[in-house]
Tab-separated table of N, CA, C and O in Angstrom:
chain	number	residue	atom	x	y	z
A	19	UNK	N	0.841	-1.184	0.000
A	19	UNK	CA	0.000	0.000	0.000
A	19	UNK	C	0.890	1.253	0.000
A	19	UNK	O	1.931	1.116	0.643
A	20	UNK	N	0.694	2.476	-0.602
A	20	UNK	CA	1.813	3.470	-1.240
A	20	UNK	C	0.972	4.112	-0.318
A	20	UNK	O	-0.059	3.440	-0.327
A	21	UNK	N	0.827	5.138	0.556
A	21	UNK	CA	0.335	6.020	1.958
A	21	UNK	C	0.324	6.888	0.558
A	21	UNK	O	-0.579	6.682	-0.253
A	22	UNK	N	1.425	7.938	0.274
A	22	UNK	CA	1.420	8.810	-0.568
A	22	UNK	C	0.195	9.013	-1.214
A	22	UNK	O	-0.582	9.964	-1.120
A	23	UNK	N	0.113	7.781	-2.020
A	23	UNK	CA	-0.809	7.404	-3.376
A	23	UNK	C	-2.216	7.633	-2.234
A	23	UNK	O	-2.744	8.646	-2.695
A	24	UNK	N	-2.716	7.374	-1.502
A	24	UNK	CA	-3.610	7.467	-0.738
A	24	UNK	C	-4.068	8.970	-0.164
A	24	UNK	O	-5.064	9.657	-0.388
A	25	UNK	N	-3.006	9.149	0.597
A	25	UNK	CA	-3.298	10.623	0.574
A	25	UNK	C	-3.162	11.457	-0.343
A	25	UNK	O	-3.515	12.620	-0.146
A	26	UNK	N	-2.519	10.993	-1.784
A	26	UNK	CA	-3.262	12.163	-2.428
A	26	UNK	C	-5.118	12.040	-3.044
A	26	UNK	O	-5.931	12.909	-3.357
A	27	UNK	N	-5.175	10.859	-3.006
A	27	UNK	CA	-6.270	10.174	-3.037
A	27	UNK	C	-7.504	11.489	-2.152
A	27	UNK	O	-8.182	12.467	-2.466
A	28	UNK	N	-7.230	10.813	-1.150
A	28	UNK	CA	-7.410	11.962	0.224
A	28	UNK	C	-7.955	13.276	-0.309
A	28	UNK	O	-9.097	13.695	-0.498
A	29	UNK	N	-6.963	13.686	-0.452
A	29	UNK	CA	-6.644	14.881	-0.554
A	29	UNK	C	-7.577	15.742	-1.867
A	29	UNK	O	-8.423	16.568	-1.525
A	30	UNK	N	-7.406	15.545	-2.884
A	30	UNK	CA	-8.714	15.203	-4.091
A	30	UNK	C	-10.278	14.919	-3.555
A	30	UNK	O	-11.136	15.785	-3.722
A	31	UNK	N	-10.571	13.720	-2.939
A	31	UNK	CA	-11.476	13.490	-2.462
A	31	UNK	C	-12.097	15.527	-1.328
A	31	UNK	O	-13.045	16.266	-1.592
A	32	UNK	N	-11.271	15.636	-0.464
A	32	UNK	CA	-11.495	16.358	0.103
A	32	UNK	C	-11.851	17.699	-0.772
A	32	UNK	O	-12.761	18.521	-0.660
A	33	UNK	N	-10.902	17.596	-1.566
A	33	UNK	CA	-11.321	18.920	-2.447
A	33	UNK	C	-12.524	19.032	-3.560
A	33	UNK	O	-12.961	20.081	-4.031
A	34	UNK	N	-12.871	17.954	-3.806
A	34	UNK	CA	-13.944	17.603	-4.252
A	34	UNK	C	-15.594	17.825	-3.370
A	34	UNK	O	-16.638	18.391	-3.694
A	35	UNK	N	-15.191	17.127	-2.248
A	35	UNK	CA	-16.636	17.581	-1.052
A	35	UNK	C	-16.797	19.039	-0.434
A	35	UNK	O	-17.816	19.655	-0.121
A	36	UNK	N	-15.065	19.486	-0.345
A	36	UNK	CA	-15.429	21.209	-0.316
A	36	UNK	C	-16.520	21.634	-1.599
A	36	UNK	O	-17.530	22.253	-1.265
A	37	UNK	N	-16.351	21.357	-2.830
A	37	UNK	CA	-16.759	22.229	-4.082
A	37	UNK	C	-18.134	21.760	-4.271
A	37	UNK	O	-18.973	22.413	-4.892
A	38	UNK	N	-18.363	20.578	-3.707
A	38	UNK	CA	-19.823	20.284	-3.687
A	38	UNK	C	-20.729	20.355	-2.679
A	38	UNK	O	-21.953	20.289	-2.802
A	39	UNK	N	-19.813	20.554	-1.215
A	39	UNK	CA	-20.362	20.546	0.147
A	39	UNK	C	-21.102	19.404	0.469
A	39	UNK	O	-22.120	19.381	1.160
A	40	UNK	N	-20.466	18.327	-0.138
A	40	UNK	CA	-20.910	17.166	0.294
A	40	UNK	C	-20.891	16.477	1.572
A	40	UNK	O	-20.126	15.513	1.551
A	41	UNK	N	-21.448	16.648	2.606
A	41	UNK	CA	-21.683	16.526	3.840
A	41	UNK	C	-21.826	15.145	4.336
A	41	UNK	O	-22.149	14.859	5.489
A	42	UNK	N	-21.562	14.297	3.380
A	42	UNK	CA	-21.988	12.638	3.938
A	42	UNK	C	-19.684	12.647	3.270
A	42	UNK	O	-18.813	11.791	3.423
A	43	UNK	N	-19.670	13.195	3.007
A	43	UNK	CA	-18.384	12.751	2.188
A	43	UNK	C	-17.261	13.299	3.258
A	43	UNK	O	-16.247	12.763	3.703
A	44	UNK	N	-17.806	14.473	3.468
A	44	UNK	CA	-17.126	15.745	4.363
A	44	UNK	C	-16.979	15.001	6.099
A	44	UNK	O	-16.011	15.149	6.845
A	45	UNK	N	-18.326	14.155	6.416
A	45	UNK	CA	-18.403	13.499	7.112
A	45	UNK	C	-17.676	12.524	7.508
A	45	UNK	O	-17.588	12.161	8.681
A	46	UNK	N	-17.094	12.022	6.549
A	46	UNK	CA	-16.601	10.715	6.620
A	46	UNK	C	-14.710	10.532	6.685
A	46	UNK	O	-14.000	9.673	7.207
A	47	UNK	N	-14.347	11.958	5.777
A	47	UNK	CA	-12.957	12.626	5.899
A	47	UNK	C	-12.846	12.931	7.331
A	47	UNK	O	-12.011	12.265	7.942
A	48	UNK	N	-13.534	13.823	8.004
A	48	UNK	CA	-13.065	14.634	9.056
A	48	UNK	C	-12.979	13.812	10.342
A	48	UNK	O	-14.046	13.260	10.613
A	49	UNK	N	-12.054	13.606	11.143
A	49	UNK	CA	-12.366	13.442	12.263
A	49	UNK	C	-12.910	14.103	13.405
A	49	UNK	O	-12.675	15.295	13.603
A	50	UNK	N	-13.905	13.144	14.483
A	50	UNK	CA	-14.457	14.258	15.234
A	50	UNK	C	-13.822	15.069	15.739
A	50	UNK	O	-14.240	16.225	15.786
A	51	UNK	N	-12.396	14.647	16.369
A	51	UNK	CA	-11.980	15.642	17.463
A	51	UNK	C	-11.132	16.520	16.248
A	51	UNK	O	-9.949	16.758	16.490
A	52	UNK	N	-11.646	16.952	15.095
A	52	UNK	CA	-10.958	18.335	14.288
A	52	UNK	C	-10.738	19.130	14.732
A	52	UNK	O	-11.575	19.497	15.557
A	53	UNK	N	-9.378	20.084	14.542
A	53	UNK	CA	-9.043	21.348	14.801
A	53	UNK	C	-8.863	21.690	13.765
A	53	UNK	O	-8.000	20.998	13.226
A	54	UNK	N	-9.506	22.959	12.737
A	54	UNK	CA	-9.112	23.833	11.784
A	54	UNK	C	-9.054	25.334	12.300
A	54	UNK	O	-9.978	25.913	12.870
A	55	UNK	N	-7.834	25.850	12.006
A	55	UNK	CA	-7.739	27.008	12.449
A	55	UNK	C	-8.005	27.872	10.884
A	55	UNK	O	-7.301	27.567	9.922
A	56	UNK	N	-8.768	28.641	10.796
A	56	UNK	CA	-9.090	29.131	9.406
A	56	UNK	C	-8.175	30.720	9.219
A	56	UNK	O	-7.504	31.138	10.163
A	57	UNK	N	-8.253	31.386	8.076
A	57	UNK	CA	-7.230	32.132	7.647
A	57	UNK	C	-7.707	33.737	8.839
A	57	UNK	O	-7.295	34.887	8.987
A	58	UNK	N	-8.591	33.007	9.328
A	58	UNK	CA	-8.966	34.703	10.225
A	58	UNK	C	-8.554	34.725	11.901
A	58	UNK	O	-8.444	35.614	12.745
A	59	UNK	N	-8.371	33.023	11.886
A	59	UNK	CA	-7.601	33.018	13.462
A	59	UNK	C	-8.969	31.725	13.817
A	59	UNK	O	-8.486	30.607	13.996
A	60	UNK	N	-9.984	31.764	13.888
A	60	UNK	CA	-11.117	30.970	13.790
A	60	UNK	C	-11.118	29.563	14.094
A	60	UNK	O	-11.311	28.872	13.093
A	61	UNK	N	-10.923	28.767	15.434
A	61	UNK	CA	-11.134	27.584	15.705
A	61	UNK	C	-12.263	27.334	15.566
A	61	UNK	O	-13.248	27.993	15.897
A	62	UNK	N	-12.165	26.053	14.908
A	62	UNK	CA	-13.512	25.526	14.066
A	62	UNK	C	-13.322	23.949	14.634
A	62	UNK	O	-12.183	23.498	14.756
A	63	UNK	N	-14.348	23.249	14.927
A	63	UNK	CA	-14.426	21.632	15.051
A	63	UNK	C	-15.603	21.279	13.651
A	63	UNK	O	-16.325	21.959	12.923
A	64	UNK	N	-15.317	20.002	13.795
A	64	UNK	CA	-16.466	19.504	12.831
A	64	UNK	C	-17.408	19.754	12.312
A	64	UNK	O	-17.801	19.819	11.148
A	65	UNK	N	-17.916	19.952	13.589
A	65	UNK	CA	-19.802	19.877	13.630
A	65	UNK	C	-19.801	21.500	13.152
A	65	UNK	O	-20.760	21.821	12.450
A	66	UNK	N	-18.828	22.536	13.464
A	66	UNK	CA	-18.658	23.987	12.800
A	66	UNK	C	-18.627	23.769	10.993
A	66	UNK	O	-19.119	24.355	10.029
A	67	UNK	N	-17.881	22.758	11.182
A	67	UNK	CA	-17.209	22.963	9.619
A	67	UNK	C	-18.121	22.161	8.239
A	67	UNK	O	-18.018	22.108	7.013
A	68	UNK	N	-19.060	21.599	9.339
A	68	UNK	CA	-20.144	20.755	8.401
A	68	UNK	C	-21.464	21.610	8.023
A	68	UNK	O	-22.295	21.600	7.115
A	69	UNK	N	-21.279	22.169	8.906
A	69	UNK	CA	-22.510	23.355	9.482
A	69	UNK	C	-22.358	24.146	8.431
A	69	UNK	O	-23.241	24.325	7.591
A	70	UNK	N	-21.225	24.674	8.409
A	70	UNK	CA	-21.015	25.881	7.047
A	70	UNK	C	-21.300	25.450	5.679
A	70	UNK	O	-21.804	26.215	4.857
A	71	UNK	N	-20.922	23.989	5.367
A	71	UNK	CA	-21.575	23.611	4.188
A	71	UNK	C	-22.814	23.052	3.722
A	71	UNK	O	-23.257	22.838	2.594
A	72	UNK	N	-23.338	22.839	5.096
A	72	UNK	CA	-24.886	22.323	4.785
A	72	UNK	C	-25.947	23.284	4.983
A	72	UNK	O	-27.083	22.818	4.892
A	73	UNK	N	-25.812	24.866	5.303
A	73	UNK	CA	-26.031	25.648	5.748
A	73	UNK	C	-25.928	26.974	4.542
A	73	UNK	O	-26.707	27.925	4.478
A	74	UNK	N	-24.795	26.729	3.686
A	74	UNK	CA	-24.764	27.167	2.560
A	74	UNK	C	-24.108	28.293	2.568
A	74	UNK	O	-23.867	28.963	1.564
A	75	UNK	N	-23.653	28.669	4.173
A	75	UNK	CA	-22.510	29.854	4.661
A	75	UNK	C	-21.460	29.825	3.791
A	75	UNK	O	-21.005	30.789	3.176
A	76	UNK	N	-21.012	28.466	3.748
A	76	UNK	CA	-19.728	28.708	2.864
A	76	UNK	C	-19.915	27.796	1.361
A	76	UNK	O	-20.377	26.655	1.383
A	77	UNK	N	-19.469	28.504	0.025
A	77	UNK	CA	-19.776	28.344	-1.179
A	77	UNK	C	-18.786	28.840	-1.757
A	77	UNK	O	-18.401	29.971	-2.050
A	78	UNK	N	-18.224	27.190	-1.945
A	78	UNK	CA	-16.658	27.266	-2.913
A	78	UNK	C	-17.081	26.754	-4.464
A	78	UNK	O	-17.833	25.823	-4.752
A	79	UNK	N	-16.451	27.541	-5.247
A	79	UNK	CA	-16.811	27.208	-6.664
A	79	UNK	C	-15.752	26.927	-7.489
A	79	UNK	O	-15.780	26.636	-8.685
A	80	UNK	N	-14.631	27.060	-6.603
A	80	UNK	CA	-13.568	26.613	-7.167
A	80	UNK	C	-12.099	26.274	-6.569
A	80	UNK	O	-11.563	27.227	-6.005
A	81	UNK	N	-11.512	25.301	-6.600
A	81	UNK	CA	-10.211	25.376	-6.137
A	81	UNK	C	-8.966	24.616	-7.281
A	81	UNK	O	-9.102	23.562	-7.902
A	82	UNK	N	-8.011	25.368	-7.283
A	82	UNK	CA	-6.490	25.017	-8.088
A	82	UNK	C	-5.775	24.977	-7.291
A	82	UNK	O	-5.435	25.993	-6.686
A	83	UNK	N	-5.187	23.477	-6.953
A	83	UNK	CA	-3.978	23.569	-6.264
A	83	UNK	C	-2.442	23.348	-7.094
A	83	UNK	O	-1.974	22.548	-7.905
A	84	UNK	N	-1.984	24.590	-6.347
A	84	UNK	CA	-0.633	25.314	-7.254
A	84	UNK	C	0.668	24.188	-6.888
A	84	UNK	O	1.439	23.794	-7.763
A	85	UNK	N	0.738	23.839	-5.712
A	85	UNK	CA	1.311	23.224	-5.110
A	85	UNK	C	1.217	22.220	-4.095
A	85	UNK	O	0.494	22.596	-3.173
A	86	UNK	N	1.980	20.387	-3.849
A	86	UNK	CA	1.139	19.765	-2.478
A	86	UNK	C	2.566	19.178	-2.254
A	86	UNK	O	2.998	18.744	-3.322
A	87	UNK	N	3.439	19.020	-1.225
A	87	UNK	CA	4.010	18.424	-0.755
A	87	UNK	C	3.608	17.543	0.721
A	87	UNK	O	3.569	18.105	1.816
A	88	UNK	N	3.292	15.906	0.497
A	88	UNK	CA	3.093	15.066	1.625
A	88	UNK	C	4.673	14.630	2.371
A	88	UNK	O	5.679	14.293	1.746
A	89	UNK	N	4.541	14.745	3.785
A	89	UNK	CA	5.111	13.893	4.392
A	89	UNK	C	4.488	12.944	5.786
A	89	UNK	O	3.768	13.282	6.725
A	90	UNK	N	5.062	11.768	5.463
A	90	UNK	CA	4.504	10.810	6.086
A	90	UNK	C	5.551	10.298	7.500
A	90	UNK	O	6.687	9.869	7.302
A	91	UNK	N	5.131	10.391	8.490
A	91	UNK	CA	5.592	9.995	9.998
A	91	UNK	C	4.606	8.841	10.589
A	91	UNK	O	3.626	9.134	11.275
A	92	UNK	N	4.932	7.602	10.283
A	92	UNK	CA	4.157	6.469	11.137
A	92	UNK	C	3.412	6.697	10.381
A	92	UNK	O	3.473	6.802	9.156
A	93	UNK	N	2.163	6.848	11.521
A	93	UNK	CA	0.368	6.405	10.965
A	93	UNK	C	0.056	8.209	11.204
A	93	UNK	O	-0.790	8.591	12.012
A	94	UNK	N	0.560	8.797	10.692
A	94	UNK	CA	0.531	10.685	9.864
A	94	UNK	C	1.090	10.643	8.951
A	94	UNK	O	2.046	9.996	8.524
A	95	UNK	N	-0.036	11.972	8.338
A	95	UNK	CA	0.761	12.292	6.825
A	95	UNK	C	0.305	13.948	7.228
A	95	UNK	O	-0.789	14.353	7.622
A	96	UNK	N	1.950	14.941	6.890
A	96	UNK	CA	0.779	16.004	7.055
A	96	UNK	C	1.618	16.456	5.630
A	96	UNK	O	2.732	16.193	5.175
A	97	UNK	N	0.175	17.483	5.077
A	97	UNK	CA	0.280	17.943	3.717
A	97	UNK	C	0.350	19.462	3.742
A	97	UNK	O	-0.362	20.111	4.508
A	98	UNK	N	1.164	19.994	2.947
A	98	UNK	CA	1.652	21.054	2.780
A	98	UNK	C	0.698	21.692	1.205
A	98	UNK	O	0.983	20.996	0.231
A	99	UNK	N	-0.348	22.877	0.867
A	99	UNK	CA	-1.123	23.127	-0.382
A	99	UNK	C	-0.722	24.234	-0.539
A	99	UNK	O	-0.452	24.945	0.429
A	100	UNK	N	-0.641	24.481	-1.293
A	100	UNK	CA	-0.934	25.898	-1.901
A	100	UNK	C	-2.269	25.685	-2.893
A	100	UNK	O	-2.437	24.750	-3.676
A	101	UNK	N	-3.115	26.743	-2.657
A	101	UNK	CA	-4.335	26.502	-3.445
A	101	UNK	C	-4.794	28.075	-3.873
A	101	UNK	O	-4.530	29.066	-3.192
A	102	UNK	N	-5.359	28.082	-4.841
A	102	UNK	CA	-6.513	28.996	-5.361
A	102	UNK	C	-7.553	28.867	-4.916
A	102	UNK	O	-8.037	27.746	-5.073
A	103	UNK	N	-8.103	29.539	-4.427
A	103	UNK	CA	-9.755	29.633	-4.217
A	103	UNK	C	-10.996	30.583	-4.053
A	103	UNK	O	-11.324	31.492	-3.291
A	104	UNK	N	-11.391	30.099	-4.858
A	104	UNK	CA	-12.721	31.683	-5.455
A	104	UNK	C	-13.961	30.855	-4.802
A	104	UNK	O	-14.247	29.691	-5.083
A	105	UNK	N	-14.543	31.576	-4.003
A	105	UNK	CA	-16.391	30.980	-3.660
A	105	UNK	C	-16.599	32.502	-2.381
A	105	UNK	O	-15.975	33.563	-2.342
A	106	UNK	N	-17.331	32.166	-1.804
A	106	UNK	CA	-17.930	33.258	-0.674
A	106	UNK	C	-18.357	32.499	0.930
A	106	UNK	O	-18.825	31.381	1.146
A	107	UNK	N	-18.015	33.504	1.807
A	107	UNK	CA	-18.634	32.810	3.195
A	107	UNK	C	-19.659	34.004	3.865
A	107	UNK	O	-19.262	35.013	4.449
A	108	UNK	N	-20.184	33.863	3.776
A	108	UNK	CA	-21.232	34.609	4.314
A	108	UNK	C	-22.007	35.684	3.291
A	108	UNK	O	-22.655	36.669	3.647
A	109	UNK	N	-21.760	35.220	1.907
A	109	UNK	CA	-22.175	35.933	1.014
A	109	UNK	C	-21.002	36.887	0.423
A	109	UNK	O	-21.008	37.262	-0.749
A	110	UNK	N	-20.133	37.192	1.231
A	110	UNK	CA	-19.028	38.203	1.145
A	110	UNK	C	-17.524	37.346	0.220
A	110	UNK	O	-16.776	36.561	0.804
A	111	UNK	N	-17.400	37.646	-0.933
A	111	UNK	CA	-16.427	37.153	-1.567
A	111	UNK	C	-15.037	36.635	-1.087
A	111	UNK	O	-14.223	37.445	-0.641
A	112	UNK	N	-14.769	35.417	-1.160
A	112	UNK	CA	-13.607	34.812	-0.709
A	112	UNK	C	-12.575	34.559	-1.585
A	112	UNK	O	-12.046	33.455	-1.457
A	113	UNK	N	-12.207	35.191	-2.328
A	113	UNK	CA	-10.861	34.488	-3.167
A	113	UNK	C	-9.762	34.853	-2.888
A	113	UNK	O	-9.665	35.965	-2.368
A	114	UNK	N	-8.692	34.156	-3.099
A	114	UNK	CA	-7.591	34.342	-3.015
A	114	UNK	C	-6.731	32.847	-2.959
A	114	UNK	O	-7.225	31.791	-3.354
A	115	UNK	N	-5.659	32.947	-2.515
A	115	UNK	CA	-3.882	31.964	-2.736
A	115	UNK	C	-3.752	31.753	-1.098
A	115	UNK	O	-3.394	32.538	-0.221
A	116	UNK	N	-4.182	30.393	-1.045
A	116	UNK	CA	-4.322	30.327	0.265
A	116	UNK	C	-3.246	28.729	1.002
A	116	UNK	O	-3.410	27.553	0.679
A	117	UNK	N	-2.387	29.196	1.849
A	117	UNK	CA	-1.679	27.796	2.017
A	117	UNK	C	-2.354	27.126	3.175
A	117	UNK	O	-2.621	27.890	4.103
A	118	UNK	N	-2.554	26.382	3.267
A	118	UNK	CA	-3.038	24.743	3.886
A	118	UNK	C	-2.030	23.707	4.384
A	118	UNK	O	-1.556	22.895	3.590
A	119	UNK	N	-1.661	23.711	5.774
A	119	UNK	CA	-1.329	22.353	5.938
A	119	UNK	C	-2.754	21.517	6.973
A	119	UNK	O	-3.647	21.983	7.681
A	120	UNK	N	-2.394	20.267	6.625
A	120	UNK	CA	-3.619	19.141	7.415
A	120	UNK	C	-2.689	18.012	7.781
A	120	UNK	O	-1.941	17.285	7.128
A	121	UNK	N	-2.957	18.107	8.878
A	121	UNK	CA	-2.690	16.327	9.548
A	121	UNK	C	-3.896	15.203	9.353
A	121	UNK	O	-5.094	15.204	9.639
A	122	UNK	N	-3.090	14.332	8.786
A	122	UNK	CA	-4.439	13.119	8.679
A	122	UNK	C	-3.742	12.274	9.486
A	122	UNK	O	-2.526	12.235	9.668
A	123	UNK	N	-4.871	11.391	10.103
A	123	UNK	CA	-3.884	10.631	11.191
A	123	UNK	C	-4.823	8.885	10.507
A	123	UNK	O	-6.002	8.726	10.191
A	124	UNK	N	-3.835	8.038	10.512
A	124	UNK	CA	-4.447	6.344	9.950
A	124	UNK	C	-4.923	5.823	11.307
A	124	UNK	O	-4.115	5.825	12.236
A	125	UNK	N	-6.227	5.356	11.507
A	125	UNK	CA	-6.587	4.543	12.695
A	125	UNK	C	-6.761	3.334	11.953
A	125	UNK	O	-6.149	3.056	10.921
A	126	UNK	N	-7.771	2.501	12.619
A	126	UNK	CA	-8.107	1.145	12.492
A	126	UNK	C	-9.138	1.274	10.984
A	126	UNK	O	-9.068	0.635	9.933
A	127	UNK	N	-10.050	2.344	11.401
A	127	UNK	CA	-10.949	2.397	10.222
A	127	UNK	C	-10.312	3.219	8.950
A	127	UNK	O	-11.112	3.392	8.031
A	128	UNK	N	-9.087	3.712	8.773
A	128	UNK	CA	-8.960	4.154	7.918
A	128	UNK	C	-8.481	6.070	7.995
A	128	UNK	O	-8.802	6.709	8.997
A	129	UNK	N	-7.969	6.531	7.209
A	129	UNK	CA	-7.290	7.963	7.525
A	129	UNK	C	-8.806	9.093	7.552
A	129	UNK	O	-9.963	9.183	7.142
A	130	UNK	N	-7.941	9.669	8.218
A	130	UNK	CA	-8.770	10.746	8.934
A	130	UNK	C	-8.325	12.320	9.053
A	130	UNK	O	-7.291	12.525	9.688
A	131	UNK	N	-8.997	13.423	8.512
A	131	UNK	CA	-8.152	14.336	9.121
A	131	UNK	C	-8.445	14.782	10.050
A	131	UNK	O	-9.627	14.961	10.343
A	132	UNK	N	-7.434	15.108	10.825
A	132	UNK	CA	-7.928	15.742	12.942
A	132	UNK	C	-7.196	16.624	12.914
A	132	UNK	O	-6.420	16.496	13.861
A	133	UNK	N	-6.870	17.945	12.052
A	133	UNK	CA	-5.524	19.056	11.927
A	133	UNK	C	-5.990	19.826	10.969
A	133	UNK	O	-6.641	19.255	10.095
A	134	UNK	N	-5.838	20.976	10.886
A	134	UNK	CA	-6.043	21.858	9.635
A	134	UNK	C	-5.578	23.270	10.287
A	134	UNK	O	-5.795	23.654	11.437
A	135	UNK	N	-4.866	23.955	9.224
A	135	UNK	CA	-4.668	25.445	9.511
A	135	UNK	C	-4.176	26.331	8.184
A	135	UNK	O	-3.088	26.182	7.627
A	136	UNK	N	-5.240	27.312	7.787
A	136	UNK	CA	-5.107	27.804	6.485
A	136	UNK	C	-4.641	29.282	6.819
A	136	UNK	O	-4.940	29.998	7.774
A	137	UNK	N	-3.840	29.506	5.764
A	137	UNK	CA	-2.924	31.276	5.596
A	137	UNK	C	-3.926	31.792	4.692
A	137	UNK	O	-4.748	31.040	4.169
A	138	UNK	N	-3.898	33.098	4.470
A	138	UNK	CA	-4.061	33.890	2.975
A	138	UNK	C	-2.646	34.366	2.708
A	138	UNK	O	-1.847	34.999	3.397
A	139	UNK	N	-2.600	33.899	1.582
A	139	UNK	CA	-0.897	34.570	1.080
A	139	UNK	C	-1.405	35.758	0.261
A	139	UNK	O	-2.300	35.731	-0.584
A	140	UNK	N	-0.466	37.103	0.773
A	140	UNK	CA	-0.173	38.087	0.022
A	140	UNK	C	0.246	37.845	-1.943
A	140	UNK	O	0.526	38.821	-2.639
C-alpha cells in the first residue's frame, strides 16, 4: 500500500466535497476531534465545519492547487497546499492563494483528518 498514493487520493477526495459541500463525504474525511484554524484566526471543530456547508454559509466554486508536498511519519501524513480559491462565506467574496497544511492521522478504520490550519498569502 503506497500512503502517498492514498493521501493524495485523500486529498482530491477532500477537495472535491469542499466544491460540492458534500456533507456525507465531508463526514466521513473529518475526524471528530478536528481542529481547523481558518485564515482569520477561527477555531472551528467539525460539527462547525459541516454546518457551514450544509447551511450554505460557505460556497466554494472553485479550487487550483498550485502546489502539495506530503510527508509521512508512522500512521501521519501532514500535507503542505498551496491553493486557489474563489467561492464566498457569508455571502461576502472569498478568493484568493491560500496555504493549507492538514494532519491526517491512519486509525483502524482508515485515515482521517484531525488538523487543519489555512494562511491567505499576500
Amino acid at each position: 500500500m503506497n500512503h502517498i498514493s492514498d493521501i493524495q487520493q485523500l486529498e482530491s477526495q477532500l477537495r472535491s466535497a469542499m466544491l460540492n459541500s458534500d456533507i456525507n463525504l465531508l463526514d466521513r474525511l473529518l475526524s471528530p476531534q478536528l481542529i481547523f484554524t481558518n485564515h482569520l484566526g477561527q477555531v472551528l471543530g467539525k460539527a462547525e465545519d459541516l454546518h457551514a456547508h450544509s447551511s450554505g454559509l460557505l460556497n466554494i466554486t472553485r479550487i487550483d492547487t498550485l502546489a502539495e508536498e506530503i510527508r509521512l511519519h508512522q500512521e501521519t501524513a501532514i500535507v503542505s497546499a498551496e491553493v486557489n480559491i474563489q467561492g464566498s462565506y457569508a455571502k461576502t467574496p472569498t478568493n484568493g492563494r491560500f496555504r493549507f497544511t492538514r494532519v491526517w492521522l491512519h486509525r483502524t478504520s482508515g485515515w482521517q483528518l484531525i488538523a487543519a490550519h489555512s494562511n491567505l498569502l499576500a
